[in-house]
Amino acid sequence: MAESEPLLSRARGSNGLDCPVGSPDCVQVGPGAEARRDLCFEQAVIFIEDAIQYRSINHRMDARSMWLYRWYYSDAFQWILGFIIFLVLFLAFIETPSSFTRTSDVRYRSKPWNPPCGLTESIEVLCLLGFATDLSVKSYLVGWPQFRKSLWLVAYLVVLVVSFVDWMVSLSLVCQEPLRLRRLLRPFFLLQNSSMMKKMLKCIRWSLPEMASVVLLLALHLCVFTMLGMLLFTGEKQDDGQDRERLIYFRNLAESLTSLLVLLTTANNPDIMIPAYSKNRAFAIFFIVFTLIGSLFLMNLLTAIIYNQFRGYLLKSIQASLFRKRLGTRAAYEVLSWMAKGEGGPQGVGVRAQDLLHVLQKVQASSTHKQAVMEQVRARSDGLLSADEFQKLFSEFDKSLTKEHPPPPEYQSPFLRSAQFLFGHPYFDYLGNFFVLANLVSICVFLVQDAGILPQDRDDFVLGILNCVFILYYLAEVLLKVFALGLPGYLSYPSNVFDGLLTVILLVLEISTLAVYRFPHPGWKPEMRGLLSLWDMVRLVNMLIVFRFLRIIPSMKLMAVVASTILGLIRNMRAFGGILVVVYYVFAIVGINLFQGVIVAPGNNSLAPNGSAPCGSYEQLDYWANNFDDFAAALVTLWNVMVVNNWQVFLDAYQRYSGPWSKIYFVLWWLVSSVIWINLFLALILENFLHKWDRRGDLQSLSGDEITTVDLLFREVLEEPTEEELMAKLRHHPHLQLCR
């Protein structure tokens, strides 16, 4: 496809395409040409930064606005904004009810310290003013027409207004208001500050209809088997097993639904089956069929549907991000190519290498990636860069470039060169792995051998000697590697830094042990001296040795694939973590407002039985620390319910302490956390792992150009935007007047 002529504003004489006067154009003739040239460079810098960060280019492009724009997206301002978001969310731990107690167990918890009225409110209003500043800057930069079209910015304004009104109500009531509505709105500040979280949220909203169809099928499955169960276990002639089954699990409709819902998660299996099954084995068919259809078929079908649908919708969202990136790069190309043509550059359409180098020097980006792009530009210093070449240059910003290690030292002696080759060989690493494994096996042997002996009665003579020997080997290994690779070369490998740091810590601990408790000898059981006993010192050393065993991961290719998948998730799936924080935060605040104080200690007007509690109950299992009396306790309780192990205990306890309606809250939490969020997270884990697994034969994928952005997971199926699409979008830029 032939390249179209750049369309940025430029006075063109008598061809009928003159641009409006006063537009932020790049005309290079007449008074102020140098200022306009600088303006073009700044516009190109902004466009390239927008492309690298996948930001929209629909913002003001005059000189003052661009200065404000770059200041807004500077590391300092974004760090301050991130800190404000963290601070306003962290207030939930400090506000009444405060989480500042040693334990959340209602039997042992002391009276918490609660801040005086006005303390947290003062911090909160400063945060709200910071958010108001953030909204003001964003609104100015995008302009009023774009502001009205952006639902997120309008919602931002509404949330701020409601928060300020609620804050004033709190002060007028001297902080005694029963409900703080603004606490529920705080997670919005985290959502609106992350474009990837917005995309994830949109994808979840798009996927809800497909999820709802399977959830309705699950509900129908539950209802049918609930009615069958109530009919099956309420006959006229019942044996003891049927009667126990009815009284415990199928007493009424609500209890029957709850029991089978919990069975759907297998949390009460086989307990729910035992009363009837112990009398008649035929009753097992009912529960087995229910579990097969619900847990093994419908729940896994839901996972498959979520994976398929969510991946498709996420692909659409990532496609839009790719379009933003290409649009920003193309806008920079248009600016620089018109500037080259306006200054009488080489014949043809394109960008001069020196202009692009000048722009790249001002771009705020990773220095490593920027240097790689600049080297490629210098290699093409002759002629003009075409649009395709310009676009390809910036693909380097999506890669994690191979780190070049410093050259090893050069030794003159043949003996030293031979030693350098020997200790720099990969087999020397394998030998080190063998010693770490031997050390780990020796620790396991002594742990098993001394399992029944109290720490103060153990003879650590042999283990102490072995640890000394192994630590000396680790020290020798580090020194020999430094000799072979040189200190800069040794430190350039993260695995060596990990090894070296642990070796230094182990050496310090071993020297401290020998200095305090002397050299190991038979019957080595000295009295405690200083802060740590001998057993504490040995235990700490052994724990560090176990951590050092992780060095084998890079040596095993398949294990390295799994490890790199985990690291990739940690780096790239922060949006999922942010959405989980939002969901936890909202449900914790709602839980505090619903259930604060309903669980009380036994003997203090508690509904807990004074005698022996039923086996498996909240009281018998000592679950007293799982409550909603403060924010930290609420988060832990929600986590325990999300895991769904024994979550029927929480359903039963809060039904007894606060009423049957409490089940709605916990079932909603199970749906949102365990059914929806975990399945969505599983979908991204599968996509990330399968992508790396398909590339496992390519050594470059593990040590070279690593995937660093979520969109590159789908790069094989993403469609590149056409030139017509890019240029049509550029012509409708709200703040750049383009020639028609």
XYZ file of C-alpha atoms in Angstrom, residues 227-235 238 242 283 286:
13
model
C -36.887 -30.653 46.085
C -35.777 -34.236 45.427
C -33.810 -34.257 48.667
C -36.682 -32.895 50.747
C -39.039 -35.495 49.230
C -36.496 -38.284 49.619
C -35.759 -37.637 53.287
C -39.268 -36.793 54.552
C -41.238 -39.993 53.989
C -38.173 -43.123 58.196
C -33.225 -40.552 57.086
C -28.739 -43.002 49.264
C -28.378 -39.034 45.139
